[in-house]
CSV table of C-alpha atoms and ligand atoms in Angstrom, one decimal:
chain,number,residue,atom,x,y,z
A,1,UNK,CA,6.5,-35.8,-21.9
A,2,UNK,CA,6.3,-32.4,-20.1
A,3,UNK,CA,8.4,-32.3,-17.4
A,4,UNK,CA,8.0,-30.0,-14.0
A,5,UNK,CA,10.8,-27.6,-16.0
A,6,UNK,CA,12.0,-27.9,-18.8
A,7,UNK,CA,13.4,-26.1,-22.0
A,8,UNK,CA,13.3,-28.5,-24.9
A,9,UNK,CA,15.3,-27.4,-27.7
A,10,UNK,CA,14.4,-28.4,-31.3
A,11,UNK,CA,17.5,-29.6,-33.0
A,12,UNK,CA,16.0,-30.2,-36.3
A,13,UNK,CA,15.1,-26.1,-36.0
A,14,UNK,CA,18.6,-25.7,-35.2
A,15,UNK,CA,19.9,-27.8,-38.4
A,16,UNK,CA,16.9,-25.8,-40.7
A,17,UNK,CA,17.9,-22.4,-39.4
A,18,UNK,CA,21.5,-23.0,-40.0
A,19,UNK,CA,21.0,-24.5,-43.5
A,20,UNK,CA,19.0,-21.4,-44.7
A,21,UNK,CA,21.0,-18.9,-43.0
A,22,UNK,CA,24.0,-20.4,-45.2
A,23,UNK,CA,21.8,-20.4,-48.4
A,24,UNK,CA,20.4,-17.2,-48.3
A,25,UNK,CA,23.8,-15.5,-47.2
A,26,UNK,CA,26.2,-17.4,-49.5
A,27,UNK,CA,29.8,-16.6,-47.8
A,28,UNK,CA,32.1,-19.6,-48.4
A,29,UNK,CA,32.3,-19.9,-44.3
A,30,UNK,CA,29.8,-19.7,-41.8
A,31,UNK,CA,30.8,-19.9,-38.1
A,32,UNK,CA,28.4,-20.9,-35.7
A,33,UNK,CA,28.8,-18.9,-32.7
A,34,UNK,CA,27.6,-21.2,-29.5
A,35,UNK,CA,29.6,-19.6,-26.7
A,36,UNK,CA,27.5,-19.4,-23.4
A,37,UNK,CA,26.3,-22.1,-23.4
A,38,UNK,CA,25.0,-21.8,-27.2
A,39,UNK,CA,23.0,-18.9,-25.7
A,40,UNK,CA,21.1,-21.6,-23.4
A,41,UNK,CA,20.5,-24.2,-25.6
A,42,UNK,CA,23.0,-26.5,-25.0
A,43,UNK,CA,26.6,-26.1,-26.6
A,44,UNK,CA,27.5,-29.3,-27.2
A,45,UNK,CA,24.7,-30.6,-29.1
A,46,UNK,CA,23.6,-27.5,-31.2
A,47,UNK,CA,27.6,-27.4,-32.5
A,48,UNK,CA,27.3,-30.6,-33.6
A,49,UNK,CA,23.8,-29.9,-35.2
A,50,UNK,CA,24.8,-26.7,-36.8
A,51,UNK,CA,28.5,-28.6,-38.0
A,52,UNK,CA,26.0,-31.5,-39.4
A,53,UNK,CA,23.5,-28.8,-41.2
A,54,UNK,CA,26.9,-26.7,-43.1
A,55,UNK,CA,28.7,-24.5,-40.1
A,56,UNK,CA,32.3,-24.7,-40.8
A,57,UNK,CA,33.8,-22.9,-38.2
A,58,UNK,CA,32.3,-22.8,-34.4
A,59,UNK,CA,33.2,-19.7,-32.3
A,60,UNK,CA,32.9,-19.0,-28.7
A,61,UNK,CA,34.1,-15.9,-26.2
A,62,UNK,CA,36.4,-18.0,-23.7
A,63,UNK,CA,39.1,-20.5,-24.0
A,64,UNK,CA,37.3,-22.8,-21.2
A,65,UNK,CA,34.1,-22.9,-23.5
A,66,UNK,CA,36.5,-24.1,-26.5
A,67,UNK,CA,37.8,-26.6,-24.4
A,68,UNK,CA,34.6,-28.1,-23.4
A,69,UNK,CA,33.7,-28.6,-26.9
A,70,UNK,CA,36.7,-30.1,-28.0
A,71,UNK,CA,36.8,-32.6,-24.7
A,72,UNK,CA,33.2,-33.7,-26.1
A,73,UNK,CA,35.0,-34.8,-29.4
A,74,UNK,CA,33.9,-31.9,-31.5
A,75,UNK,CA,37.3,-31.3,-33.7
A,76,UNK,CA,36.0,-28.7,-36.1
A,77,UNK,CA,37.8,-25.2,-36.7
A,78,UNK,CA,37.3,-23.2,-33.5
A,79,UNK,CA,37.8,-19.8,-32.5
A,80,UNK,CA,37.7,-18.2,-28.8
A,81,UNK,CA,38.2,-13.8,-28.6
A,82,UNK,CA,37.6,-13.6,-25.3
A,83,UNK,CA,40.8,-13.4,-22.9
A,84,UNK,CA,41.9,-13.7,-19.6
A,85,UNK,CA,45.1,-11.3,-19.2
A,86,UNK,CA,46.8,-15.0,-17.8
A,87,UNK,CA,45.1,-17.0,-20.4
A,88,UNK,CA,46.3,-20.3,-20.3
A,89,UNK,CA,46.8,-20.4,-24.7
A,90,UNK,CA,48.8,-23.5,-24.4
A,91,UNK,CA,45.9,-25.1,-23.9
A,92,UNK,CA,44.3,-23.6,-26.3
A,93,UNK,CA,47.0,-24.3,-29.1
A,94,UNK,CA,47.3,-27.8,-27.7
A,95,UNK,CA,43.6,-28.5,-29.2
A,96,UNK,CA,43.8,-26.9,-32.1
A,97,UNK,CA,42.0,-23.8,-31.1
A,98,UNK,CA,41.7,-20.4,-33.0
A,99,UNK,CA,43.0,-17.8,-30.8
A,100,UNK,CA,41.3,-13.9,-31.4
A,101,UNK,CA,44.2,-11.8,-30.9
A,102,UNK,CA,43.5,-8.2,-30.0
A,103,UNK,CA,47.1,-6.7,-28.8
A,104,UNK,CA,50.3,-7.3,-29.8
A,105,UNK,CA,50.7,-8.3,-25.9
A,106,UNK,CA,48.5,-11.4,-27.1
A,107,UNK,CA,50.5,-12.0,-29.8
A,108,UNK,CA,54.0,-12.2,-27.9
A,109,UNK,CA,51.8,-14.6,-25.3
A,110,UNK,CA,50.6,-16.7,-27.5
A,111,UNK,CA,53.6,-17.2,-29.7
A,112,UNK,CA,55.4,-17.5,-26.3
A,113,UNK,CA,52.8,-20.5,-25.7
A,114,UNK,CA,53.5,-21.4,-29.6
A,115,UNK,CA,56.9,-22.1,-29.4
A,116,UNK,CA,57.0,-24.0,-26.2
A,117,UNK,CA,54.2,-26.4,-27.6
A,118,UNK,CA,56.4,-26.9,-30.8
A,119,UNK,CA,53.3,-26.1,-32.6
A,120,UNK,CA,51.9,-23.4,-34.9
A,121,UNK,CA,49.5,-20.9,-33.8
A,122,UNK,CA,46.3,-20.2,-35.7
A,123,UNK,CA,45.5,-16.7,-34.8
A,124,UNK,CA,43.0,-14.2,-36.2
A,125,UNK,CA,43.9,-10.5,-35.3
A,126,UNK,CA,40.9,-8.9,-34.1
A,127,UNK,CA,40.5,-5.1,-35.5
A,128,UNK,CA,38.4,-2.0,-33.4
A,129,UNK,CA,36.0,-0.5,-35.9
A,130,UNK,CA,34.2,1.3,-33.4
A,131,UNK,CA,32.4,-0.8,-31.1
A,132,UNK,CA,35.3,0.2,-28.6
A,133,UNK,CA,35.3,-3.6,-26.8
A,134,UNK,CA,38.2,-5.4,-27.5
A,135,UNK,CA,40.4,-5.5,-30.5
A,136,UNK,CA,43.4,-3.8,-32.1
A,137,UNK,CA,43.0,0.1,-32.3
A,138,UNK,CA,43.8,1.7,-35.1
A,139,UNK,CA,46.9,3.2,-34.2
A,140,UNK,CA,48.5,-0.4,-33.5
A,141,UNK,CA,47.4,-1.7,-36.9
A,142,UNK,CA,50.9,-1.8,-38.4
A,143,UNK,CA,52.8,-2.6,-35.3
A,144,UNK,CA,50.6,-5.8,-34.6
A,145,UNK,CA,50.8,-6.5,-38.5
A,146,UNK,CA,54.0,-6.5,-38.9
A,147,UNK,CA,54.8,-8.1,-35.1
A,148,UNK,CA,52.5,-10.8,-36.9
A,149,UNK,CA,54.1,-11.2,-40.4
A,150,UNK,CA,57.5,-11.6,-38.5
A,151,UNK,CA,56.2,-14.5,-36.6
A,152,UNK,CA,54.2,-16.0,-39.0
A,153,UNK,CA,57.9,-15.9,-41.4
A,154,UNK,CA,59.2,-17.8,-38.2
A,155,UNK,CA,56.8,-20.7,-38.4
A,156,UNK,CA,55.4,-19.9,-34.9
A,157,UNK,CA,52.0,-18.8,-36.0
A,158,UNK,CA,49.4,-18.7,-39.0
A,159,UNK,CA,47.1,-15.7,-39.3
A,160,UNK,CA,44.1,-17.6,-40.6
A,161,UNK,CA,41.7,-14.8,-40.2
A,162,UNK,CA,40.7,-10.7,-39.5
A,163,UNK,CA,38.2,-9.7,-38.4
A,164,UNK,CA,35.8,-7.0,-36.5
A,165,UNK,CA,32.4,-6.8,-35.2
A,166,UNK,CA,29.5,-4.1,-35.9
A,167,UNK,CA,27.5,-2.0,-33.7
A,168,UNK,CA,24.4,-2.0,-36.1
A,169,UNK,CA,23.5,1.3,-34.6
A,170,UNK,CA,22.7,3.0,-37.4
A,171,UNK,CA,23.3,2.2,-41.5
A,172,UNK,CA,25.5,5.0,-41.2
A,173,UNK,CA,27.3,3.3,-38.6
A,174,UNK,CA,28.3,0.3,-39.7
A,175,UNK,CA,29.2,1.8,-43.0
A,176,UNK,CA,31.8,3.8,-41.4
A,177,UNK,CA,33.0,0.7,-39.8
A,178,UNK,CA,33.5,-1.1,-42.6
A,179,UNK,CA,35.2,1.9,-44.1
A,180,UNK,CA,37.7,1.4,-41.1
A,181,UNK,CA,37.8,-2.6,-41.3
A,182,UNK,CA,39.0,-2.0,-45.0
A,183,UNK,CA,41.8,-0.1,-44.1
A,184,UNK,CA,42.8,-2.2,-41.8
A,185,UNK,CA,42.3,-5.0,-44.8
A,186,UNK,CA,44.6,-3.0,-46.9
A,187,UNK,CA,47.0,-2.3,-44.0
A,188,UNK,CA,47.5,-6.3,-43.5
A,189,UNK,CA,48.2,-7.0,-46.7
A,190,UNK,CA,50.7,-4.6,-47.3
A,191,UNK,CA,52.4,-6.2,-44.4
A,192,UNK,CA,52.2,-9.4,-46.2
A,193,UNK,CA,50.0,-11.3,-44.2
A,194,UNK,CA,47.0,-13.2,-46.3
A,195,UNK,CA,44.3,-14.6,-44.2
A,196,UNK,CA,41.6,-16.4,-45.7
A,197,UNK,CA,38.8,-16.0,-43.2
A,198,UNK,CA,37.7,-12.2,-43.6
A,199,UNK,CA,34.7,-12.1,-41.1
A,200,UNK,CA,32.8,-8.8,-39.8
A,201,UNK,CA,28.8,-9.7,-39.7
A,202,UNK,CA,26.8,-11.2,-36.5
A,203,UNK,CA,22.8,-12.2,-37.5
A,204,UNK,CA,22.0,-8.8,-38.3
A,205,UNK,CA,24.6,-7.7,-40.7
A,206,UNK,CA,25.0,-10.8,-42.6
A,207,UNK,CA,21.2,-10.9,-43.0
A,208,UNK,CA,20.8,-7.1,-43.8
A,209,UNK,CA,24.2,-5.8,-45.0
A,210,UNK,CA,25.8,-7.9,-48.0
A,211,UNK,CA,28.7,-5.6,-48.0
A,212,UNK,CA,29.9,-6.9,-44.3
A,213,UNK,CA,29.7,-10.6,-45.8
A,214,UNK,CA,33.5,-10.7,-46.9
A,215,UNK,CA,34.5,-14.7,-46.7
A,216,UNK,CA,32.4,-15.5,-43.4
A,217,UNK,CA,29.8,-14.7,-41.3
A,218,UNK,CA,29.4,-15.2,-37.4
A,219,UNK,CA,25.7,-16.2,-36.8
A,220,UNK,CA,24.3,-16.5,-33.3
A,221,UNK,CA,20.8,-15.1,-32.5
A,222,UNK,CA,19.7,-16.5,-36.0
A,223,UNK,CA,20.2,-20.1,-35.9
A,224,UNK,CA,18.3,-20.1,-32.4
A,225,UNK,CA,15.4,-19.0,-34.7
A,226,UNK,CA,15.3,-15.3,-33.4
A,227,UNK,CA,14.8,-12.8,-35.3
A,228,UNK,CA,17.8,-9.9,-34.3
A,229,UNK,CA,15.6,-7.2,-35.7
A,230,UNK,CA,12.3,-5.4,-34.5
A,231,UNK,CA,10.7,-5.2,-37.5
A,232,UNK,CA,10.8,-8.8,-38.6
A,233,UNK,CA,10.0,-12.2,-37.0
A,234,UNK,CA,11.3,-15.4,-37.1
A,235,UNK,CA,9.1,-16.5,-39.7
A,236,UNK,CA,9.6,-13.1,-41.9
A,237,UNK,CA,12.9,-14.5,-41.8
A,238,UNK,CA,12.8,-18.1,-42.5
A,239,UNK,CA,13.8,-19.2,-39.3
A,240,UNK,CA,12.3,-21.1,-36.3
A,241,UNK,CA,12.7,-20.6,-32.8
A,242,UNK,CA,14.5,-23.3,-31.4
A,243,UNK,CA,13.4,-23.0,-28.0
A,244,UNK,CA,10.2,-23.9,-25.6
A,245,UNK,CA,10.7,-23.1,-22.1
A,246,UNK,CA,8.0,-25.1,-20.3
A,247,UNK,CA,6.5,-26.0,-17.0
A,248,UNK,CA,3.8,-28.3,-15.2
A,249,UNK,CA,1.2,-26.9,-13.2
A,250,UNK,CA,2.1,-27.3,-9.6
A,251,UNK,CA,-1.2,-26.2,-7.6
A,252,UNK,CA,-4.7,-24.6,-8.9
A,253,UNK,CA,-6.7,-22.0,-6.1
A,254,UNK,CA,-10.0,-20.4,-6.8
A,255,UNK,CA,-9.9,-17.4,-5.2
A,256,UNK,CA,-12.6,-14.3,-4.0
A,257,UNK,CA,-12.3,-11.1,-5.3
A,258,UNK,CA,-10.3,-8.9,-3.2
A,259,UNK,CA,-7.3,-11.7,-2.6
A,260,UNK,CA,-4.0,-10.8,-2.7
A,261,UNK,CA,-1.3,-13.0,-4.6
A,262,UNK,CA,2.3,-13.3,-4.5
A,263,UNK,CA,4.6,-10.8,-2.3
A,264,UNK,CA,4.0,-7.5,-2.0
A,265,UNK,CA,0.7,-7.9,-3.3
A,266,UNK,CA,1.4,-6.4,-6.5
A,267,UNK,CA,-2.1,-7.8,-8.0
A,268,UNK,CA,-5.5,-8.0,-5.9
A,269,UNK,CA,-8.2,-10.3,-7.8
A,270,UNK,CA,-10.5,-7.9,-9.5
A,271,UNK,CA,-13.2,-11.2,-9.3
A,272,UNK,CA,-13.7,-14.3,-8.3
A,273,UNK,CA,-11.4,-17.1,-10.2
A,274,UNK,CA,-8.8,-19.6,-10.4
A,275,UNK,CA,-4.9,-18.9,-10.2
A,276,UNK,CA,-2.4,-21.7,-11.3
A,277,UNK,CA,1.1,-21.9,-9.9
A,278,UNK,CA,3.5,-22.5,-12.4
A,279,UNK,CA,7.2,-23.9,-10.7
A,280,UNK,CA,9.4,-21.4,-12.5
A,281,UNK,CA,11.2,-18.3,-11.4
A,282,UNK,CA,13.8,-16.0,-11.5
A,283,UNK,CA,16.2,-18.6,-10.0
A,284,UNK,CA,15.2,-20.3,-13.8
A,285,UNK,CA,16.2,-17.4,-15.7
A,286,UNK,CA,12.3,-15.9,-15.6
A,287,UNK,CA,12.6,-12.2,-15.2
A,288,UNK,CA,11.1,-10.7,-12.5
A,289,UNK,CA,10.9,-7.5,-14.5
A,290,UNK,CA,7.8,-9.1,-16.4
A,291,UNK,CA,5.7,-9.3,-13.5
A,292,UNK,CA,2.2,-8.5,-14.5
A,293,UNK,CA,3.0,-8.5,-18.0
A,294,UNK,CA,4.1,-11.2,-19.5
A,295,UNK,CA,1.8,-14.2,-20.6
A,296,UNK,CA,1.9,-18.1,-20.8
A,297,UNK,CA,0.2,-20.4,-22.5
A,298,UNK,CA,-2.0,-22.9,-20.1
A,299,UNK,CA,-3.5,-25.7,-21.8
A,300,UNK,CA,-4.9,-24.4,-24.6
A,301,UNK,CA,-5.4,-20.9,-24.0
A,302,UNK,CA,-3.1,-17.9,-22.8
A,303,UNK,CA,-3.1,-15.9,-19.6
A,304,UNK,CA,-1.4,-13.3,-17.9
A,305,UNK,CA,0.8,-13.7,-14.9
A,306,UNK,CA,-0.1,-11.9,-12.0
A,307,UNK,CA,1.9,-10.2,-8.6
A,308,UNK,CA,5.3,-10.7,-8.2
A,309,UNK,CA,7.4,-13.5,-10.4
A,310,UNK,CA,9.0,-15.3,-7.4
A,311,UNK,CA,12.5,-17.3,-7.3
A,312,UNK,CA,10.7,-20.0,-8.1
A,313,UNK,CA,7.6,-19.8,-9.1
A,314,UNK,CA,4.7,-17.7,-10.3
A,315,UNK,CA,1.1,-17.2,-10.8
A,316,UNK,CA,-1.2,-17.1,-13.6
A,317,UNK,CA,-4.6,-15.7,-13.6
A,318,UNK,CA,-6.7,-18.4,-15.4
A,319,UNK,CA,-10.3,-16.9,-14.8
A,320,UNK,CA,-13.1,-19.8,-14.9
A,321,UNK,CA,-11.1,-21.8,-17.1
A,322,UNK,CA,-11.0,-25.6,-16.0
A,323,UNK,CA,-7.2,-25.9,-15.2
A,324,UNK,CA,-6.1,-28.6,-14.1
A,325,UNK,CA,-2.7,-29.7,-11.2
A,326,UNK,CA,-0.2,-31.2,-13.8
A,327,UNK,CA,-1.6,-29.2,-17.1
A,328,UNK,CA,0.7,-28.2,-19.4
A,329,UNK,CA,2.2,-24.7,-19.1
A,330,UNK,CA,4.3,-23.0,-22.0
A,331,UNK,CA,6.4,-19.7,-20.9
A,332,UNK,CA,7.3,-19.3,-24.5
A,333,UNK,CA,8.5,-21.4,-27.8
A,334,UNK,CA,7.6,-20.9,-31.6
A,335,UNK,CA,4.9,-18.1,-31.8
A,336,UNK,CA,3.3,-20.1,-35.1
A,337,UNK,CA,2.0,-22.7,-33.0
A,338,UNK,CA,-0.1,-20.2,-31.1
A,339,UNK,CA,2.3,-19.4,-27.5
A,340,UNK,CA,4.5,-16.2,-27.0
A,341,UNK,CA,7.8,-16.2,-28.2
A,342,UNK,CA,10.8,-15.3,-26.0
A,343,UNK,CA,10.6,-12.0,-28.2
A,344,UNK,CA,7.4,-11.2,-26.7
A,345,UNK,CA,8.8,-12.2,-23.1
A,346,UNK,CA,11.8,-9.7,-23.7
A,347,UNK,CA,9.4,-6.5,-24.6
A,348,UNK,CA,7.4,-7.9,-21.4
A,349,UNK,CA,10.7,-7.7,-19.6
A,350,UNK,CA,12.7,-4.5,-21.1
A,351,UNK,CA,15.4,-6.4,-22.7
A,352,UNK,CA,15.8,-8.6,-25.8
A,353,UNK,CA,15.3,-12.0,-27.1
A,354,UNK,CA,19.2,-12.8,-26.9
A,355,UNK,CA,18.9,-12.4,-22.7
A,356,UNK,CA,15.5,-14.1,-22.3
A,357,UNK,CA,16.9,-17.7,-23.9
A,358,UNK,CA,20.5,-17.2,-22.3
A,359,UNK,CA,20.0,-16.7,-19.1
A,360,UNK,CA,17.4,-19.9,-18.7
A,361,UNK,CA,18.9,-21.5,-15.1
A,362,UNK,CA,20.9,-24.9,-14.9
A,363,UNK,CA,17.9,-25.9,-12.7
A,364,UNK,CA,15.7,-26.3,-16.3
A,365,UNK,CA,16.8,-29.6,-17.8
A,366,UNK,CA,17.0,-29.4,-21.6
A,367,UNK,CA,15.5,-32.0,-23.5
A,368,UNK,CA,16.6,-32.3,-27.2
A,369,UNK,CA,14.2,-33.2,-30.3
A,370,UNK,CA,15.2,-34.4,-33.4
A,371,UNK,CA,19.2,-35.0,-32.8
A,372,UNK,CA,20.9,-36.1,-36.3
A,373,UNK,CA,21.6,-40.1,-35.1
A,374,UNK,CA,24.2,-40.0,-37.8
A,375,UNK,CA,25.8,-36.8,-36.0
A,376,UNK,CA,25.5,-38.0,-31.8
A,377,UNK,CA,27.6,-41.0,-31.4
A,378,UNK,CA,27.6,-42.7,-28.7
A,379,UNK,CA,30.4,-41.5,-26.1
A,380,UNK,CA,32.4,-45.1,-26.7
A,381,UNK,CA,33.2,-44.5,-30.4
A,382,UNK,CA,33.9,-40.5,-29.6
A,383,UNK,CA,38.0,-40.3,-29.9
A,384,UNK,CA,39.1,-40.1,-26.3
A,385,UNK,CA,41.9,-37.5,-27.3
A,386,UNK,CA,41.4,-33.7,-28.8
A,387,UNK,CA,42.5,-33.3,-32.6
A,388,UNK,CA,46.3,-33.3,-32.4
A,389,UNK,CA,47.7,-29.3,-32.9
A,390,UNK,CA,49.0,-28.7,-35.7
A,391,UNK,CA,52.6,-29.5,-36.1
A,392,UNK,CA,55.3,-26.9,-36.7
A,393,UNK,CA,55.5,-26.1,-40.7
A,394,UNK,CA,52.6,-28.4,-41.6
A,395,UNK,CA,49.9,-26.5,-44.4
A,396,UNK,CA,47.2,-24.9,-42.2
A,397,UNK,CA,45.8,-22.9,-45.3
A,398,UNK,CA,43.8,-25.9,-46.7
A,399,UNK,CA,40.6,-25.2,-44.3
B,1,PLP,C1,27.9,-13.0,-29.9
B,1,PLP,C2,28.7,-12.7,-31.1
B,1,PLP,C3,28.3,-12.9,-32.4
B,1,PLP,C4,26.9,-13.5,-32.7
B,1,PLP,O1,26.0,-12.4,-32.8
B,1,PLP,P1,24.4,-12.7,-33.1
B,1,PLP,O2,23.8,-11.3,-33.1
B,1,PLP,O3,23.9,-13.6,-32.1
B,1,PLP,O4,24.4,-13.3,-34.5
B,1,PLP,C5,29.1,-12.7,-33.4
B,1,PLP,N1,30.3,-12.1,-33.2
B,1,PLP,C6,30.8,-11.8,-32.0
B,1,PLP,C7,32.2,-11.2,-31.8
B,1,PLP,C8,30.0,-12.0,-30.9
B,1,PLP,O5,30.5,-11.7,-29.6
């Protein structure tokens, strides 16, 4: 089944991470976050896997990425943070989608969009603890609050949710964080509003710091089966990567001592031996920065890659092993079954696991084990319209 590329993506990990992820953290909501592109893996099916394995809420950075999940028939609770300063939030609202609200700017625009739609707003107000992105400073708490209590009075918009996001770097860190988030909890209720969806924990928190659980957790890195800390793996953590980016190889050369290989000559054969060419490159989401140190696995055994990883393609130095044109080549997948894992790529490369699986090319097809069959249906019985917004007035509190 190997193909020339390909990244085959384990749903059944998917639905196995998820489910322990929301046993061993325990908050009454977990949002699966799946925005680019479910960090590689294929949005559209892993929000369906990690809805079918206990995910109540999905959550992504743009509106477009919202969209694209709810034009696949996906009509679970939704939340985009991520705006354009023209955002198009009538479209948003029209599908029933969450919007992250981090000034009261956003606020007038998307009641603005509210009001014209004849619909009700579900909007969760965004708070800066720290991280210094996006999100409501500190010294607009009460004005957005209370912009936000007015409008909610109006019927024009629910304030499902509030919410923040950690740095995680240092203990001491995120404590004064969620020092700050508090206030801001305390601040909101005194202005009357009473959102049910208290979220402030990626992976790493909601794994490591119970006291940033509140009512929901935001896991990404997690249910891909990586592990967001240096000091534990997947497996340490219960979770399996999700994730095999593999390859065919494309041509096999024994060489003499001496030869050069790839551009610049970066790597000279120290001996005589065989190189395989494996059809992957940068231009696949392979970073050139692991040139001459990252390994694959090649047939049965693992090798290092030698000279310069190309747009697209590189080459492995495979000794006197027997390879073969067409053998299997593994870049990186589950590190229990014996290949490196994309954590091992990243430390190759100088960045982290998150990058190395999202920034796998649109040229790598992804091939999906395992789907649920109860959860895929066939595109003819998917409903050809989005959920309908929710009407003016109508209860929004019972999700
Ligand atoms: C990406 C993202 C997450 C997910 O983080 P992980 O570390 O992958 O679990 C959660 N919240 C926000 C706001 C994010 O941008």
């Amino acid at each position: 089944m190997s193909g020339f590329r390909e990244a085959v993506i384990d749903l059944g990990a998917v639905f196995a991470n998820v489910a322990h992820l929301k046993s061993v953290i325990g908050t009454p909501h977990l949002m699966a976050v799946v925005k680019a592109n479910a960090y590689g893996h294929g949005a559209v099916p892993v929000a369906r896997t990690a809805l079918a394995a206990g995910a109540d809420w999905l959550g992504v950075a743009d509106i477009d990425e919202a969209l694209e999940l709810r034009a696949a028939g996906i009509d679970a609770p939704l939340l985009a943070w991520l705006h354009d300063p023209d955002a198009d939030f009538g479209a948003a609202l029209a599908r029933n989608v969450d919007l992250g609200v981090s000034s009261a700017r956003q606020l007038r625009q998307i009641t603005d969009a509210a009001a014209a739609l004849s619909v009700v707003a579900g909007v969760q107000i965004k708070l800066e603890t720290g991280l210094n992105r996006n999100g409501v400073h500190e010294p607009d708490w009460a004005e957005v609050f209370a912009l936000a209590a007015e409008f909610e009075r109006a019927g024009l918009l629910t304030v499902t949710g509030i919410f923040s996001h950690l740095s995680n770097a240092s203990a001491a860190d995120d404590a004064e964080a969620i020092e700050r988030f508090e206030r801001g909890l305390s601040l909101a209720a005194a202005a009357g509003l009473t959102p049910t969806l208290i979220h402030l924990a990626s992976t790493a928190a909601a794994l490591r710091v119970p006291a940033a659980r509140y009512t929901m957790v935001r896991v990404g890195i997690g249910m891909y089966g990586l592990s967001p800390f240096d000091d534990q793996t997947p497996r340490d953590l219960g979770l399996t990567p999700a994730m095999t980016l593999r390859g065919r190889v494309a041509a096999v050369r024994r060489v003499a001592a001496g030869a050069g290989v790839s551009y610049d000559y970066l790597w000279r054969a120290p001996v005589d031996g065989f190189l395989a060419l494996v059809p992957l490159g940068y231009a696949d989401g392979v970073p050139r920065q692991a040139s001459g140190t990252a390994r694959v696995t090649v047939g049965a055994a693992t090798h290092p890659i030698v000279g310069r990883i190309a747009m697209d393609q590189f080459v492995v130095s495979v000794g006197d092993e027997a390879v073969e044109v067409g053998d299997p080549v593994v870049l990186f997948g589950d590190p229990e079954a014996g290949v490196p894992g994309a954590t091992e790529w990243a430390e190759a490369a100088g960045t982290i696991n998150y990058e190395i699986v999202t920034r796998i090319g649109h040229r790598v097809p992804r091939t999906y084990l395992n789907p649920d069959p109860a959860d895929t249906p066939p595109a003819s019985t998917q409903p050809a319209t989005p959920p309908a917004a929710t009407p003016r007035a109508a209860d929004r509190t019972a999700r």
